XYZ file of C-alpha atoms in Angstrom:
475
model
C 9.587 13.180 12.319
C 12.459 10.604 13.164
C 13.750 7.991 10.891
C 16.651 6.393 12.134
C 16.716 3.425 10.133
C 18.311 2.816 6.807
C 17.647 -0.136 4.584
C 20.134 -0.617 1.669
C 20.308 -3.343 -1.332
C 24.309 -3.776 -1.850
C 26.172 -6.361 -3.995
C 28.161 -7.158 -1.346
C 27.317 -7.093 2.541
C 29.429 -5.276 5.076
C 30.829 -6.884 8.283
C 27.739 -6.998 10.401
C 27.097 -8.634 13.943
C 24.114 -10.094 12.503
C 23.309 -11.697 9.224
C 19.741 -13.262 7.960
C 19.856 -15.643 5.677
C 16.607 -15.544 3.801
C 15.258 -18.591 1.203
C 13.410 -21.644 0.988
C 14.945 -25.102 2.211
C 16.122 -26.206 -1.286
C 17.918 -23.092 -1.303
C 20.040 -24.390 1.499
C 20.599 -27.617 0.892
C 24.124 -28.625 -0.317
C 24.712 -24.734 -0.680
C 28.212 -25.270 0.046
C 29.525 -21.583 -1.409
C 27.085 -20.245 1.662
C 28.468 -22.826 4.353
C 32.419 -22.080 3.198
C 31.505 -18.048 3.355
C 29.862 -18.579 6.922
C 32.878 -20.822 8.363
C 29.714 -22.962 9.300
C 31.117 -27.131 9.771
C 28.850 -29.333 7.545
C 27.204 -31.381 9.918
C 25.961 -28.125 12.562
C 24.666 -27.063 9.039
C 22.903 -30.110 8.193
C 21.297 -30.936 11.358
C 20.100 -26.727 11.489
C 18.230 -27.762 8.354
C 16.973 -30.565 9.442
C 15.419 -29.176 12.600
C 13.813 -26.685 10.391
C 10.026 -27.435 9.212
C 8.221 -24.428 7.585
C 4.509 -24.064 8.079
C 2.439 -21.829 6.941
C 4.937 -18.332 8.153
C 8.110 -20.098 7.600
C 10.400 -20.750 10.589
C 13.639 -19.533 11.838
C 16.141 -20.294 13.954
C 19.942 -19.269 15.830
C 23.549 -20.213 15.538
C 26.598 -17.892 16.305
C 29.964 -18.115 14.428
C 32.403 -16.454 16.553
C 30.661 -13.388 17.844
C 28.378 -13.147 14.555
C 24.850 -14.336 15.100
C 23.375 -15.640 11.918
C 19.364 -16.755 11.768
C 18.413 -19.214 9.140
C 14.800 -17.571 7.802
C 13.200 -20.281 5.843
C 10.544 -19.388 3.825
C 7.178 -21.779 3.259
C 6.863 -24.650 1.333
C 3.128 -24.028 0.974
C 1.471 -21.876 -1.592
C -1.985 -21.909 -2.969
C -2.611 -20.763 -6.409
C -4.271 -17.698 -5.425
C -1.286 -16.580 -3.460
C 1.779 -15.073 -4.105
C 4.637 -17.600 -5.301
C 7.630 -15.351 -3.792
C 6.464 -16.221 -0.097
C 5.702 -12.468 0.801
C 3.260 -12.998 3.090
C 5.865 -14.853 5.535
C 9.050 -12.474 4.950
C 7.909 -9.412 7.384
C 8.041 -11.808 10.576
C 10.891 -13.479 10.053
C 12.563 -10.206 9.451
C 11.278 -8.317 12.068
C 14.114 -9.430 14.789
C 16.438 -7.418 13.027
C 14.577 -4.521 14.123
C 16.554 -4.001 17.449
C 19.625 -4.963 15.878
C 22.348 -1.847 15.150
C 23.751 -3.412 11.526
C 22.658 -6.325 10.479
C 22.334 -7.579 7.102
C 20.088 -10.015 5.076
C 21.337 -12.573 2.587
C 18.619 -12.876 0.191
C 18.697 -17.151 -2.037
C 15.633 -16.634 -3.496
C 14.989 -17.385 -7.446
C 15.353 -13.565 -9.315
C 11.825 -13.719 -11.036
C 11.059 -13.290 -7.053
C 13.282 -10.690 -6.150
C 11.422 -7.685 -6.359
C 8.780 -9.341 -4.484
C 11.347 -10.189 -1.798
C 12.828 -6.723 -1.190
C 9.183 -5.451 -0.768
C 8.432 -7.969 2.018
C 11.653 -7.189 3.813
C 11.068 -3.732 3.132
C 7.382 -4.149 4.927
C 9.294 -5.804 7.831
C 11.384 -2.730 8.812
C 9.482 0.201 9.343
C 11.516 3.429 9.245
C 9.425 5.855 11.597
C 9.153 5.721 15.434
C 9.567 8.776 18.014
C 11.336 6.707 20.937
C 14.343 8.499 22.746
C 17.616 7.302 22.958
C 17.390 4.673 19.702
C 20.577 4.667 17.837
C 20.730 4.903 14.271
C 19.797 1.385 12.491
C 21.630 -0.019 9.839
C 20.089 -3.229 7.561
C 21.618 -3.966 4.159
C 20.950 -6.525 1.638
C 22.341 -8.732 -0.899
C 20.832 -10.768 -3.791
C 22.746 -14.323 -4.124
C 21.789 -16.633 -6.872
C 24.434 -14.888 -8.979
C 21.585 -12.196 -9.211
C 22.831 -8.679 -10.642
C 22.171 -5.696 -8.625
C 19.575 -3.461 -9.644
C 19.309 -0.185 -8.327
C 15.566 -0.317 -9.121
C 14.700 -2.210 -6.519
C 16.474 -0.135 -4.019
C 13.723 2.420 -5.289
C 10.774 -0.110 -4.867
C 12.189 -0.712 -0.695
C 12.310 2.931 0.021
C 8.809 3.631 -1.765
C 8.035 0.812 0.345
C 9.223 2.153 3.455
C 8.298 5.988 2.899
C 4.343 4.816 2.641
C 4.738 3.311 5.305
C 6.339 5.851 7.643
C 3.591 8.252 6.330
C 0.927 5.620 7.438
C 2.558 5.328 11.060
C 3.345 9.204 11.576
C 0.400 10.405 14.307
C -2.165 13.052 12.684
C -0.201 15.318 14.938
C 2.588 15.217 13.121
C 0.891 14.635 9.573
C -2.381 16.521 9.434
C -3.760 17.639 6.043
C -1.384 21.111 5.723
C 1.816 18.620 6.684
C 0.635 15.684 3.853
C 0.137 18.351 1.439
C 3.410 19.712 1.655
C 4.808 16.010 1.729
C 3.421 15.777 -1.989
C 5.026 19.655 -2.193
C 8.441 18.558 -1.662
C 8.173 15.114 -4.172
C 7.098 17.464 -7.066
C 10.331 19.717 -6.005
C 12.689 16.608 -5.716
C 10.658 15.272 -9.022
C 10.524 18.096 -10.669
C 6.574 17.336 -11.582
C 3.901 19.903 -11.936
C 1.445 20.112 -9.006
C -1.781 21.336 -7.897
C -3.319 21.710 -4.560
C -7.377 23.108 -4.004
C -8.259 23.994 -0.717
C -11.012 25.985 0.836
C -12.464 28.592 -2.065
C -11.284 26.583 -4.771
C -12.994 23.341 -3.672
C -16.321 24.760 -3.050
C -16.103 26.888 -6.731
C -15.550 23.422 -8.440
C -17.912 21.868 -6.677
C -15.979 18.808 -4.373
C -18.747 18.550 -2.243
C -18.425 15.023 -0.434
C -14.367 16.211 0.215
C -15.531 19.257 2.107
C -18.341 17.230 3.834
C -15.985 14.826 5.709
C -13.366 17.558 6.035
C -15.263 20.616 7.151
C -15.144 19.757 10.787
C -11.219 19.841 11.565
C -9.292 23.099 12.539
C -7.026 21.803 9.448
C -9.056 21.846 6.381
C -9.573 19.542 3.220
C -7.474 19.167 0.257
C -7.434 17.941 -2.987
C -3.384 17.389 -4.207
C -3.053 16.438 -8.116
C 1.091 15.669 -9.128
C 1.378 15.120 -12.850
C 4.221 13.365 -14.711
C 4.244 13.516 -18.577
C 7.296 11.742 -20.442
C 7.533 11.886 -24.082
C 5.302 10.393 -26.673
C 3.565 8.525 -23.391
C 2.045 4.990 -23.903
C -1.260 6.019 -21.936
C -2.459 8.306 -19.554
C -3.396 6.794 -15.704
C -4.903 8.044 -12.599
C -4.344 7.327 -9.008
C -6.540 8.607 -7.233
C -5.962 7.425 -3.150
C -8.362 8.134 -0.113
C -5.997 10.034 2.612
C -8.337 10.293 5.819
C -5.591 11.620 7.814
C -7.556 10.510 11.026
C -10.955 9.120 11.086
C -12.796 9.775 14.284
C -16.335 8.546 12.312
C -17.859 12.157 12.730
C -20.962 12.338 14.747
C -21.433 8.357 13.932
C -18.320 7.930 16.347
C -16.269 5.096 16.297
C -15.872 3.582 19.825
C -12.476 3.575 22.270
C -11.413 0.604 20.630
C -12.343 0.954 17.001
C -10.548 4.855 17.065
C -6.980 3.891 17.769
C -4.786 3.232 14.738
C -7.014 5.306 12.335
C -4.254 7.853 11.751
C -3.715 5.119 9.465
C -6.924 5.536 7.308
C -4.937 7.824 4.846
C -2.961 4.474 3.742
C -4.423 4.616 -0.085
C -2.701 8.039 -0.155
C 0.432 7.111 1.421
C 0.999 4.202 -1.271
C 0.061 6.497 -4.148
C 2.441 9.673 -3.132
C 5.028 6.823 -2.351
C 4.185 4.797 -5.870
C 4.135 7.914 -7.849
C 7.376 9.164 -6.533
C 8.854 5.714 -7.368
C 7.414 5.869 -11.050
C 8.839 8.894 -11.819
C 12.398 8.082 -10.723
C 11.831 4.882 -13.197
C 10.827 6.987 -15.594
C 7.751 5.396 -16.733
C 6.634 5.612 -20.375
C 2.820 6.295 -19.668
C 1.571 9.446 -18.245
C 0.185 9.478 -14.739
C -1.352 11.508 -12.365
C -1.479 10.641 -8.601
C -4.744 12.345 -6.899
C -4.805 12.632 -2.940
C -8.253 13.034 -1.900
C -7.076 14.444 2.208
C -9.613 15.249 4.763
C -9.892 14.950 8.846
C -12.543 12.983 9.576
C -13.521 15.374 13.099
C -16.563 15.934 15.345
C -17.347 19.399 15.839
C -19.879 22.588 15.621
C -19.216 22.246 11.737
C -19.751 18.187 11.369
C -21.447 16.598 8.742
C -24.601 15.368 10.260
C -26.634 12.146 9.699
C -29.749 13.167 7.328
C -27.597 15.791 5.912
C -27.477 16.608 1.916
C -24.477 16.926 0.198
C -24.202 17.665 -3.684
C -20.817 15.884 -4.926
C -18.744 16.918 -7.268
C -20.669 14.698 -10.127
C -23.732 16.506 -9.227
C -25.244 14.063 -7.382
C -27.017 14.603 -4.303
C -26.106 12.118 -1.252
C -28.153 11.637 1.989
C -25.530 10.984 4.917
C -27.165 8.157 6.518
C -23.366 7.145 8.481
C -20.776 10.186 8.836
C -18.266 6.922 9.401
C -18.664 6.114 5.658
C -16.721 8.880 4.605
C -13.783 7.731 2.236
C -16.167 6.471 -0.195
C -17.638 10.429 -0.324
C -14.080 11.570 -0.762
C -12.819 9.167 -3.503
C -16.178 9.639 -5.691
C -15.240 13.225 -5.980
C -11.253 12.637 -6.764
C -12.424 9.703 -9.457
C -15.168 11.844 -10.702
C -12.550 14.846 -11.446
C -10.441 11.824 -12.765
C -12.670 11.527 -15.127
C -14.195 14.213 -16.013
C -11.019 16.834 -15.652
C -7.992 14.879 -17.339
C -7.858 12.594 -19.877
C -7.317 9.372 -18.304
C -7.520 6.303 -20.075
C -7.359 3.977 -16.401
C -8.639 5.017 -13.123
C -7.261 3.138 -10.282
C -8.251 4.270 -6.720
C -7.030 3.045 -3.786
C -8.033 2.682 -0.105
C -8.742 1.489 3.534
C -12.055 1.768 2.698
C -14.454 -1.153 4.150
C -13.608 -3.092 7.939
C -15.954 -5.521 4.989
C -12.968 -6.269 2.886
C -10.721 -8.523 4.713
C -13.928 -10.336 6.370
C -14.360 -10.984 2.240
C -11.595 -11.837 1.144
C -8.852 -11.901 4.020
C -6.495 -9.702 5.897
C -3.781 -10.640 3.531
C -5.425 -9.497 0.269
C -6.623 -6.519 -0.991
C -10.328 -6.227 -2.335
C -11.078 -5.356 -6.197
C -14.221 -3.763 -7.620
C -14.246 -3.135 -11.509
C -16.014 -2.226 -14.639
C -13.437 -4.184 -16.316
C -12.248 -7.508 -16.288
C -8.979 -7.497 -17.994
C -7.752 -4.525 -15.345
C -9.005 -6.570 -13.070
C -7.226 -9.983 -14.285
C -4.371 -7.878 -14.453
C -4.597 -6.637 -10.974
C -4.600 -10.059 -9.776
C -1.594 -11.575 -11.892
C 0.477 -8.238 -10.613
C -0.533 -8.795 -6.901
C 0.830 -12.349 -6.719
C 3.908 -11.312 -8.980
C 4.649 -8.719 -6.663
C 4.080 -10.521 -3.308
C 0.763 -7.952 -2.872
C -2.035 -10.216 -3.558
C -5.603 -9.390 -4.436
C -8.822 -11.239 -5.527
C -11.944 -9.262 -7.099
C -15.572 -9.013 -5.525
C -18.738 -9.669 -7.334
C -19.027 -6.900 -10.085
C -22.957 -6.647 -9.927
C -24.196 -2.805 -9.590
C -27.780 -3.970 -10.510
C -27.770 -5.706 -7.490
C -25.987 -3.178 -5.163
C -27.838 -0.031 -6.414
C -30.945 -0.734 -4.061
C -28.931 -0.448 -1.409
C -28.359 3.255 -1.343
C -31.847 3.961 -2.074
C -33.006 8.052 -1.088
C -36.450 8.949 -0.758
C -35.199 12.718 -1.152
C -31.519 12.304 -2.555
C -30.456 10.767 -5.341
C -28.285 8.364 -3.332
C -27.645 7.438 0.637
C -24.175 6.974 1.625
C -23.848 3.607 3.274
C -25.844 0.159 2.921
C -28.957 -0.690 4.130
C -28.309 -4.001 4.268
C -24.959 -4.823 5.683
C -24.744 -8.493 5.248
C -25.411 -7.710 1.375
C -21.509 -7.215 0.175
C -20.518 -4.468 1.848
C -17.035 -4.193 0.322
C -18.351 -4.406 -3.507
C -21.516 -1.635 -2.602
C -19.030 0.609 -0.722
C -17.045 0.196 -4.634
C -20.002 0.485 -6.686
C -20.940 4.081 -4.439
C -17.836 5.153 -6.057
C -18.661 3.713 -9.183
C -22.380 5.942 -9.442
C -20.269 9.097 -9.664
C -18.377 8.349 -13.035
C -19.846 9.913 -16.153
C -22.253 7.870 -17.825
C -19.646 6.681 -20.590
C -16.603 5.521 -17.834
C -13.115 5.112 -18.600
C -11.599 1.711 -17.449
C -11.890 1.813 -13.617
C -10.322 -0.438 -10.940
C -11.396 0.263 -6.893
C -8.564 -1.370 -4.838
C -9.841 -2.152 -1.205
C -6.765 -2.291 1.344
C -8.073 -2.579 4.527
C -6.904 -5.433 5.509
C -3.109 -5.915 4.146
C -2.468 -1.772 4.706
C -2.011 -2.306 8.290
C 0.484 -4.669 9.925
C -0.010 -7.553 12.720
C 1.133 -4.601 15.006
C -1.381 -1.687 13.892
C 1.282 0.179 11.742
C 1.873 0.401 8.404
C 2.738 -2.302 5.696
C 3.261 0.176 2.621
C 1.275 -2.060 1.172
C 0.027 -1.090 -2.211
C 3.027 0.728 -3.972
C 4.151 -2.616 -5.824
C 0.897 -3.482 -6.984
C 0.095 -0.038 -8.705
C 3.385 -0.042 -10.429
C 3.806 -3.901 -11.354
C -0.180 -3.656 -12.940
C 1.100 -0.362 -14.821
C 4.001 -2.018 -15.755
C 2.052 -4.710 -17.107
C -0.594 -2.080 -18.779
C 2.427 -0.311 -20.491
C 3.785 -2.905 -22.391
């Protein structure tokens, strides 16, 4: 693996040959402290800002001083009330052309209560994994203005940030199921965290039958990887439980040459809760948690999964495989089942690239919710837009989404009958049917559309909102 770029929150920035300035216009405006520090003359300042118009993904533009190049990033103006007030949405782009740059730095004006939001978005903007030749090493540090005090926590939330989403962009090649597994190996070393990892014998004695299914097919098999932290006199006890398809070919239902690439990020849920839980243990949260990787290959081969196939899940339930490309739904029922049945969990969270459904419902830029309770879900949503990781719930109706899976030999099919009947909620509530019948709290978190980027790698997206709606449930 090669990582050869750094990102690093300082209270005061180095000498770089580049320097962002990140904020909305007010924030410039009259900000004479920033035009003294940047030797800039008044009116080249003024008439920068007044060429400036933000739309809907901010704008940015050039001017040198000396041999320094700075970039005026201006945030939008524009924010709905469903969206996130910090701007997050915007900050990855106008970032992103410090991604060739050697050491650059970002000046960050925006108002603290946003700040943690910020860092994430910036921290979205520079991935940290690529295999090119010949790349030096890539520096990109960051200061808080505003008078804001640094705060070594958020230097934790930008490289949980960044580590999902190096995981997400690392080829199945070079992080198959054997190479994630010891991934979650070395955080419970570093973490000092108990850990447990079923594979093969051990997942067939206790019965994770929809994990083997999709797995059974790859020369790499399936595992299920539990990491468990447990601080004193803890406030709760909560499960993450995230789907880690470390490829997804479809199985026999095969996706086509165009739908295939980029599915070495299907394991995203996974990557965000190993990154998240890592993160939460280094802040030393007071509730205890357990972070659940349900990891599989999605292959074709002489051991597939077939179509008509029945599979007994770990719930006991019997499934007829109707669509061997519906498989992270199998693998999370049996990781929120054992959730559920196995620990005891007050709040069951999964998370996902589950449904190509999802961002058709509710946009690339949110992630989906499904749950059997409103206030987690109301919470969810308040912590997305706090955290610059927006959601918005689906329809919680499983009298009206239990028809779909309809068996007239199983107790259950695996995908929809009808697909213009929402997908995105039915592909929840199939997780949903395998809880006991007296659930804990349960929240479904649908991320295919904001998990990958507007260039097909990863966002990390997902890390802030698990620990800003755990924050929230904590207190």
């Amino acid at each position: 693996m090669s990582m050869q770029s750094t990102l690093t929150i300082t209270d005061k920035l180095p000498q770089t040959d580049c320097v962002l300035i990140l904020g909305r216009k007010s924030d410039f405006i009259n900000n004479k402290p920033l035009i003294e520090r940047f030797s800039i003359p008044k009116t080249t300042w003024n008439a920068i800002l007044k060429s400036l118009r933000p739309k809907a993904n901010g704008v940015s533009t050039i001017t040198w001083v000396d041999n320094q190049k700075i970039i005026f990033a201006m945030l939008p103006e524009i924010c709905s009330r469903h969206n996130s007030p910090s701007r997050a949405w915007a900050i990855p782009s106008l970032v992103a052309p410090l991604r060739g740059v050697k050491k650059a730095g970002i000046l960050v004006l925006v108002d603290p209560k946003d700040q943690e939001a910020t860092i994430m978005g910036i921290a979205r903007g520079l991935p940290s994994f690529h295999q090119k030749s010949g790349i030096p090493q890539r520096e990109v540090f960051v200061e808080l203005a505003m008078d804001q005090v640094f705060d070594y926590n958020l230097q934790i939330l930008a490289n949980a940030t960044r580590y999902a989403a190096s995981l997400f962009d690392r080829p199945t090649n070079s992080l198959n199921v054997s190479q994630f597994v010891q991934e979650a190996t070395d955080i419970a070393s570093r973490t000092n965290v108990a850990i447990q990892v079923l594979r093969g014998e051990s997942l067939k004695s206790q019965g994770f039958g929809g994990l083997i299914a999709v797995g059974q097919a790859a020369i790499d098999g399936p595992a299920l990887v539990v990491l468990h932290w447990k601080p004193e006199n803890p406030t709760q006890s909560i499960a993450w439980v995230g789907k880690g398809i470390v490829y997804d070919t479809g199985g026999l239902s095969i996706k086509s040459k165009t739908g295939m690439p980029s599915m070495k990020g299907d394991m995203g849920g996974a990557a965000a809760v190993l990154a998240a839980f890592e993160a939460a243990v280094h802040l030393r949260v007071p509730y205890e948690l357990r972070a659940i990787l349900c990891l599989a290959e999605n292959a074709v081969g002489p051991h597939s999964v077939r179509p008509d196939d029945i599979i007994k899940m770990k719930s006991g339930k019997t499934v007829e495989i109707n669509n061997t490309d519906a498989e992270g739904r199998l693998v999370l029922a049996d990781g929120v089942n054992w959730a559920a049945t196995s620990t005891n969990s007050d709040i069951i969270i999964d998370i996902a690239t589950l449904t190509g459904a999802a961002p058709i419902a509710v946009g690339k830029n949110f992630a989906a919710l499904y749950s059997n309770d409103e206030d987690l879900e109301q919470r969810a949503v308040i912590a997305g837009r706090i955290i610059g990781e927006p959601c918005h719930p689906l329809p919680y109706t499983p009298e009206l989404y239990f028809q779909e899976f309809s068996s007239n030999i199983a107790d259950m099919k695996n995908s929809v009958k009808n697909r213009a009947n929402a997908q995105s909620a039915c592909a929840g509530q199939f997780i949903g049917n395998h809880l006991p019948s007296t659930p804990p709290r349960w929240l479904h978190i649908d991320i295919a559309g904001p998990a990958w980027n507007t260039s097909k790698g990863g966002s990390g997206f997902g890390v802030g909102l698990l620990l800003k709606l755990c924050e929230s449930l904590s207190t």
